[in-house]
PDB file of C-alpha atoms in Angstrom:
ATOM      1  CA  UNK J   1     119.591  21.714 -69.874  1.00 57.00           C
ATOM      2  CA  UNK J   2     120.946  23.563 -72.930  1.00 61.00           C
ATOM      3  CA  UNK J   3     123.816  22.550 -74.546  1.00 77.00           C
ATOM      4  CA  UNK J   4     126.172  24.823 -75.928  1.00 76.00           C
ATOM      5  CA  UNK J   5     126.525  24.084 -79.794  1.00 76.00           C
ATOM      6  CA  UNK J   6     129.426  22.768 -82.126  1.00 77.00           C
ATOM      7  CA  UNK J   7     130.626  25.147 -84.313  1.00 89.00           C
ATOM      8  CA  UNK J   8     130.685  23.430 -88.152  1.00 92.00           C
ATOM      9  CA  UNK J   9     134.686  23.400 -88.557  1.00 93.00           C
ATOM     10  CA  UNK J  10     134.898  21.442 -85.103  1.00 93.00           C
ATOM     11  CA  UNK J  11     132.375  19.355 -85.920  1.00 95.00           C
ATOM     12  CA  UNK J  12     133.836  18.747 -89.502  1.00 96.00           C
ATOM     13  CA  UNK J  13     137.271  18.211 -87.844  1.00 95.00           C
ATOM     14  CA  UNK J  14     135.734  15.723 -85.412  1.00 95.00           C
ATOM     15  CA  UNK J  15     134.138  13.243 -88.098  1.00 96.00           C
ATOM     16  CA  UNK J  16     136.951  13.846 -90.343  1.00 96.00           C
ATOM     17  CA  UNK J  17     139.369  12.840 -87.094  1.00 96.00           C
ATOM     18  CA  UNK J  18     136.583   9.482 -86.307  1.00 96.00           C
ATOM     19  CA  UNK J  19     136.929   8.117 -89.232  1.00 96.00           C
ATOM     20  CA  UNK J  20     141.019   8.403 -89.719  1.00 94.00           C
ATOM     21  CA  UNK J  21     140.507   6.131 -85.905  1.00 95.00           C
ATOM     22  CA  UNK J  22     137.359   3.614 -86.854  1.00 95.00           C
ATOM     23  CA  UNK J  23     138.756   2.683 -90.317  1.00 95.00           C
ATOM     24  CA  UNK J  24     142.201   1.376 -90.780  1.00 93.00           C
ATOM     25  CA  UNK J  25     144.309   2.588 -93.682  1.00 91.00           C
ATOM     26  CA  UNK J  26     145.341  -0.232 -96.268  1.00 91.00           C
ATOM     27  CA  UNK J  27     146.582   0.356 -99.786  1.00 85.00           C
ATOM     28  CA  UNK J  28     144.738  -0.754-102.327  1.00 79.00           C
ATOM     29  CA  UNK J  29     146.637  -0.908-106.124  1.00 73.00           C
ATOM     30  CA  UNK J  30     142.501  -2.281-107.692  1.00 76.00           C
ATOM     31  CA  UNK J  31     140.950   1.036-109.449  1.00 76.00           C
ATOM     32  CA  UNK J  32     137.578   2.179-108.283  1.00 79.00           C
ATOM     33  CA  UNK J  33     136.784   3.165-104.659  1.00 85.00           C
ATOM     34  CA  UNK J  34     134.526   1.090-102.399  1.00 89.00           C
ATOM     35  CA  UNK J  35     130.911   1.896-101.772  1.00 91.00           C
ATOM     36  CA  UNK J  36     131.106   4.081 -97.838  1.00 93.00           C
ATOM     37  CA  UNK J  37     128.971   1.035 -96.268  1.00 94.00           C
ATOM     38  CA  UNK J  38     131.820  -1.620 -97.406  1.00 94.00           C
ATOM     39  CA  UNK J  39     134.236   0.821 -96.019  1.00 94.00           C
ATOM     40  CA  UNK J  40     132.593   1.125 -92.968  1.00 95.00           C
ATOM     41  CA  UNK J  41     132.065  -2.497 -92.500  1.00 96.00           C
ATOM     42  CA  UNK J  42     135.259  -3.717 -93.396  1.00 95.00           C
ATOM     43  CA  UNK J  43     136.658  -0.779 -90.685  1.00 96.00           C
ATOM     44  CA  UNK J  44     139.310  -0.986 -93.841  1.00 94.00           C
ATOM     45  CA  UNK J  45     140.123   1.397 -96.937  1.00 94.00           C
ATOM     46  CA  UNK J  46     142.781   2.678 -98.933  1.00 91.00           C
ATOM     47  CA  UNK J  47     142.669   6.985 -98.724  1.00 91.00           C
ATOM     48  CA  UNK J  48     140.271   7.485-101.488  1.00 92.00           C
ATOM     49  CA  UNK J  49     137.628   5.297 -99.826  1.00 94.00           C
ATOM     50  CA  UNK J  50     138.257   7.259 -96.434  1.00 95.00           C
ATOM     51  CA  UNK J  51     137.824  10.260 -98.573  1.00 95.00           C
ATOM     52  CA  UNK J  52     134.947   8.471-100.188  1.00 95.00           C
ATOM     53  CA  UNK J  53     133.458   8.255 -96.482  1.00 97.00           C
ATOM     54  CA  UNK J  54     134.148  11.700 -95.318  1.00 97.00           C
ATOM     55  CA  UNK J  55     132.580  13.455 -98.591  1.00 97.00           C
ATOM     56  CA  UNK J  56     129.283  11.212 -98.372  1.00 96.00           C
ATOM     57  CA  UNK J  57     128.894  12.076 -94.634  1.00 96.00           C
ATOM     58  CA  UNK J  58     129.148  15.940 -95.081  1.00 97.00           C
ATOM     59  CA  UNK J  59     126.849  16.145 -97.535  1.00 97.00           C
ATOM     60  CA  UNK J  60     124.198  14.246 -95.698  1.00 96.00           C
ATOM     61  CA  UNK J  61     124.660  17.638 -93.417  1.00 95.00           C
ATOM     62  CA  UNK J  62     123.444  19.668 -96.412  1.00 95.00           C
ATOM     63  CA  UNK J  63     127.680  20.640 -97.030  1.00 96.00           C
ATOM     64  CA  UNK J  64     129.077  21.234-100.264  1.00 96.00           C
ATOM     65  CA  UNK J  65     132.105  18.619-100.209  1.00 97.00           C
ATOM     66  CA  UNK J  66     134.153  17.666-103.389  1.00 96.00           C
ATOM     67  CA  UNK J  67     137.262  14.985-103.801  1.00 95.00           C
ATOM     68  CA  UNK J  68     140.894  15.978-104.894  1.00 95.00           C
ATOM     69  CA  UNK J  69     143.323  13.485-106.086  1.00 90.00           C
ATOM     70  CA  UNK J  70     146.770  14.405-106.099  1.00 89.00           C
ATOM     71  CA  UNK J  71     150.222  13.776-104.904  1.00 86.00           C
ATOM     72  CA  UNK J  72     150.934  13.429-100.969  1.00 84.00           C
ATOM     73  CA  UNK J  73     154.173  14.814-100.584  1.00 80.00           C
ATOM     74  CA  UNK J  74     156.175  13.281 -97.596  1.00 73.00           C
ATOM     75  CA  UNK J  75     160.204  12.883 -98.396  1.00 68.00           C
ATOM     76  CA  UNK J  76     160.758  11.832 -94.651  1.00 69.00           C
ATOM     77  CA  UNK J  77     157.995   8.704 -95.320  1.00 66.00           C
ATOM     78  CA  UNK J  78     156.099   9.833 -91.998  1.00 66.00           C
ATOM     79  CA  UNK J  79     152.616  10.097 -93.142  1.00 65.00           C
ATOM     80  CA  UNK J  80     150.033   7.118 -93.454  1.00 66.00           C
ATOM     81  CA  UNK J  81     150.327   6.223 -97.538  1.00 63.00           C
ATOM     82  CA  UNK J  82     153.458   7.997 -98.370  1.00 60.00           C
ATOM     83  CA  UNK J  83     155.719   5.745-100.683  1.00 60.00           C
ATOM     84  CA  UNK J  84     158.198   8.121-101.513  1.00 58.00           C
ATOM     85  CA  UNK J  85     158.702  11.687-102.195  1.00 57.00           C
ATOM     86  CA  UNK J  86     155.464  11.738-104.327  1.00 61.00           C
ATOM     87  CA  UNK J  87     152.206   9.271-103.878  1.00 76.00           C
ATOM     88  CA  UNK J  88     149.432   9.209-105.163  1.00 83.00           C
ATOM     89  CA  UNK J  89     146.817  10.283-102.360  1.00 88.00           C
ATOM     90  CA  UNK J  90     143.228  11.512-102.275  1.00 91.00           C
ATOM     91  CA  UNK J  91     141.550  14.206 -99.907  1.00 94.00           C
ATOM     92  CA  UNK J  92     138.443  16.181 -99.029  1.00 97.00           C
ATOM     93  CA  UNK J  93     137.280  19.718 -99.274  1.00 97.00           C
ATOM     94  CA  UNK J  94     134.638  20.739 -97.607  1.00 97.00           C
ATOM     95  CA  UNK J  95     132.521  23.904 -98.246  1.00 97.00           C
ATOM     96  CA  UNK J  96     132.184  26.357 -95.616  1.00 94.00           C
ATOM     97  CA  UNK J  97     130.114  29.308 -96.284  1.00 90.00           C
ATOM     98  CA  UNK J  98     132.203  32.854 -95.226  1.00 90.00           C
ATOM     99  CA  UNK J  99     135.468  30.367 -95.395  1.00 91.00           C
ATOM    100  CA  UNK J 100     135.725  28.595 -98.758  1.00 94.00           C
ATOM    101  CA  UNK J 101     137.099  25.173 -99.583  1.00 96.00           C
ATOM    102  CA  UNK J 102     138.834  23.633 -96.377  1.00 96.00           C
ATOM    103  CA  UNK J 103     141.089  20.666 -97.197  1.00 97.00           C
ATOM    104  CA  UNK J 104     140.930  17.691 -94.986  1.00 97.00           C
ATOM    105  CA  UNK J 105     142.764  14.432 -94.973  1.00 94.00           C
ATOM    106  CA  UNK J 106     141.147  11.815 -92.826  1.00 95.00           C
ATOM    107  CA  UNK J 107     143.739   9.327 -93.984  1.00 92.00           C
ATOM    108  CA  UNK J 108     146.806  11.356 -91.735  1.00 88.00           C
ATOM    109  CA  UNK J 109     144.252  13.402 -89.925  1.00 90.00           C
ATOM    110  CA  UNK J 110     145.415  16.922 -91.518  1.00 90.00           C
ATOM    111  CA  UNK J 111     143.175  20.100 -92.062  1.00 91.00           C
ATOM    112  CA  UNK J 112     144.591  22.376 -94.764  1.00 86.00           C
ATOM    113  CA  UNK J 113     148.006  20.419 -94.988  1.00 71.00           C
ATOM    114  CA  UNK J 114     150.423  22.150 -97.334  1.00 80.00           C
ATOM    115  CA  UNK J 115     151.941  18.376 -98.553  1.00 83.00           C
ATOM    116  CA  UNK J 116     148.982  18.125-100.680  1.00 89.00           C
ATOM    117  CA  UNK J 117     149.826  18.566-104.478  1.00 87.00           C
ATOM    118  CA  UNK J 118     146.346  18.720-106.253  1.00 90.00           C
ATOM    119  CA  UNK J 119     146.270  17.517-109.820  1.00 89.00           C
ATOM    120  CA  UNK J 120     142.135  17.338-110.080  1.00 90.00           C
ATOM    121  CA  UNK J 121     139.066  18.173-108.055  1.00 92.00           C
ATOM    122  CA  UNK J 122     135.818  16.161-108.866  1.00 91.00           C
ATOM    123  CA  UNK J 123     132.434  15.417-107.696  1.00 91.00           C
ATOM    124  CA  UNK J 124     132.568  11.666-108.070  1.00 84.00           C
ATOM    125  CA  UNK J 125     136.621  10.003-107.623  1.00 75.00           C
ATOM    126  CA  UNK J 126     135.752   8.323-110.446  1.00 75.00           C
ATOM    127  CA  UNK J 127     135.820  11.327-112.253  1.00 78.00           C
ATOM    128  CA  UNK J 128     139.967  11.609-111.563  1.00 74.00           C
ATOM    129  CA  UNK J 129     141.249   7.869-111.632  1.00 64.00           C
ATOM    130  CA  UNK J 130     145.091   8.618-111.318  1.00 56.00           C
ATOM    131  CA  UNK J 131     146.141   5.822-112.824  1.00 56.00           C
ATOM    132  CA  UNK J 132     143.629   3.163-114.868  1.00 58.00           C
ATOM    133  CA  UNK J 133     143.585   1.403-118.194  1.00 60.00           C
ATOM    134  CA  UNK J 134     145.207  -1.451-120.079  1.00 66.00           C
ATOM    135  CA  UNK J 135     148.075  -2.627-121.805  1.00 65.00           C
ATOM    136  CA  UNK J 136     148.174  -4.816-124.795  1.00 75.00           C
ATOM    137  CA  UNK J 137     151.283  -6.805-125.938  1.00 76.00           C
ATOM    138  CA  UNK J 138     154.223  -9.082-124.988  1.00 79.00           C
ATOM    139  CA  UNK J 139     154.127 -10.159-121.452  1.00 73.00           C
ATOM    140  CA  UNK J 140     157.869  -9.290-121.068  1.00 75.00           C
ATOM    141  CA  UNK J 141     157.420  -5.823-122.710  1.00 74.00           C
ATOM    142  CA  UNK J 142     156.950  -4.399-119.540  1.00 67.00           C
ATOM    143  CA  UNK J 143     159.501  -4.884-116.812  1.00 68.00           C
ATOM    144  CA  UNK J 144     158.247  -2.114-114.475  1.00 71.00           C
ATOM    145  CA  UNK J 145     157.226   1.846-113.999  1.00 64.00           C
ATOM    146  CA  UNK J 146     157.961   4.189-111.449  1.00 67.00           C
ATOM    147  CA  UNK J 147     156.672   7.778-110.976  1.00 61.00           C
ATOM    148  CA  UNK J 148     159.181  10.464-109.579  1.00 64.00           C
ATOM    149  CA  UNK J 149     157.622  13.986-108.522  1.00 63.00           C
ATOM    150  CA  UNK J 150     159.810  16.785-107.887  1.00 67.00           C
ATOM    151  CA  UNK J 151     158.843  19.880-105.351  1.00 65.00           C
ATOM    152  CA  UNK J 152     160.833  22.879-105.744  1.00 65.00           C
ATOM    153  CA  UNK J 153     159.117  25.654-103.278  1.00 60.00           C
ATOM    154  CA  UNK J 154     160.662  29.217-104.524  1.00 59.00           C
TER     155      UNK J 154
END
């Protein structure tokens, strides 16, 4: 019996939308992302690994899929990874021929969400750490840090 076939964006929208249920979002502060199998395994990652996931799978379709890191913004702290007004967050897009990039965040299970604040698009996240490095100096030099973004829509 013949079945009738998926269209892409529903089946992009369905494996974005599997893995936001099989893995469970945890924040992670340690740079790097995980390798997709140890995401998988663990059924654990923070949004850049369930990015991570969603970017490897599409392109084992033959898909043209690329990794933003930005800012989620959220000031009513509703969506999965939102600590504040402004946090840092990572998302898919996905190439579509006839369509262009389509955004999709498997970590609150969004397509095209207009809370995402892009600050870089890359191949590899590793490409776009958002925040990495080291400090040298007195262990008391540092007391703290705090980022503050500000959306003004006009």
């Amino acid at each position: 019996m013949a079945q009738r076939p998926t269209d892409t964006l529903s089946l992009l929208k369905d494996i974005s939308n599997g893995i936001s249920d099989q893995i469970s979002y945890q924040c992670r502060d340690e740079e790097g992302t995980q390798p997709p199998l140890q995401t998988l395994n663990r059924r654990s990652g923070s949004c850049r690994d369930l990015a991570n996931v969603l970017v490897e799978a599409t392109r084992m379709l033959g898909l043209g899929a690329r990794i933003v890191s930005g800012y989620l913004f959220d000031p009513e702290n509703e969506l999965t990874g939102s600590a504040g007004a402004g946090s840092t967050h990572a998302w898919v897009e996905i190439y579509l021929p006839g369509a262009g990039w389509i955004t999709f965040d498997p970590t609150n299970r969004s397509l095209g969400a207009k809370n995402l604040i892009p600050v870089a698009v890359v191949r590899d996240l590793d490409q776009a750490v958002p925040v990495a490095g080291s400090f040298a100096g007195m262990s008391d030099a540092l007391i703290g840090m705090s980022v503050e973004v500000r959306v003004s829509f006009r």
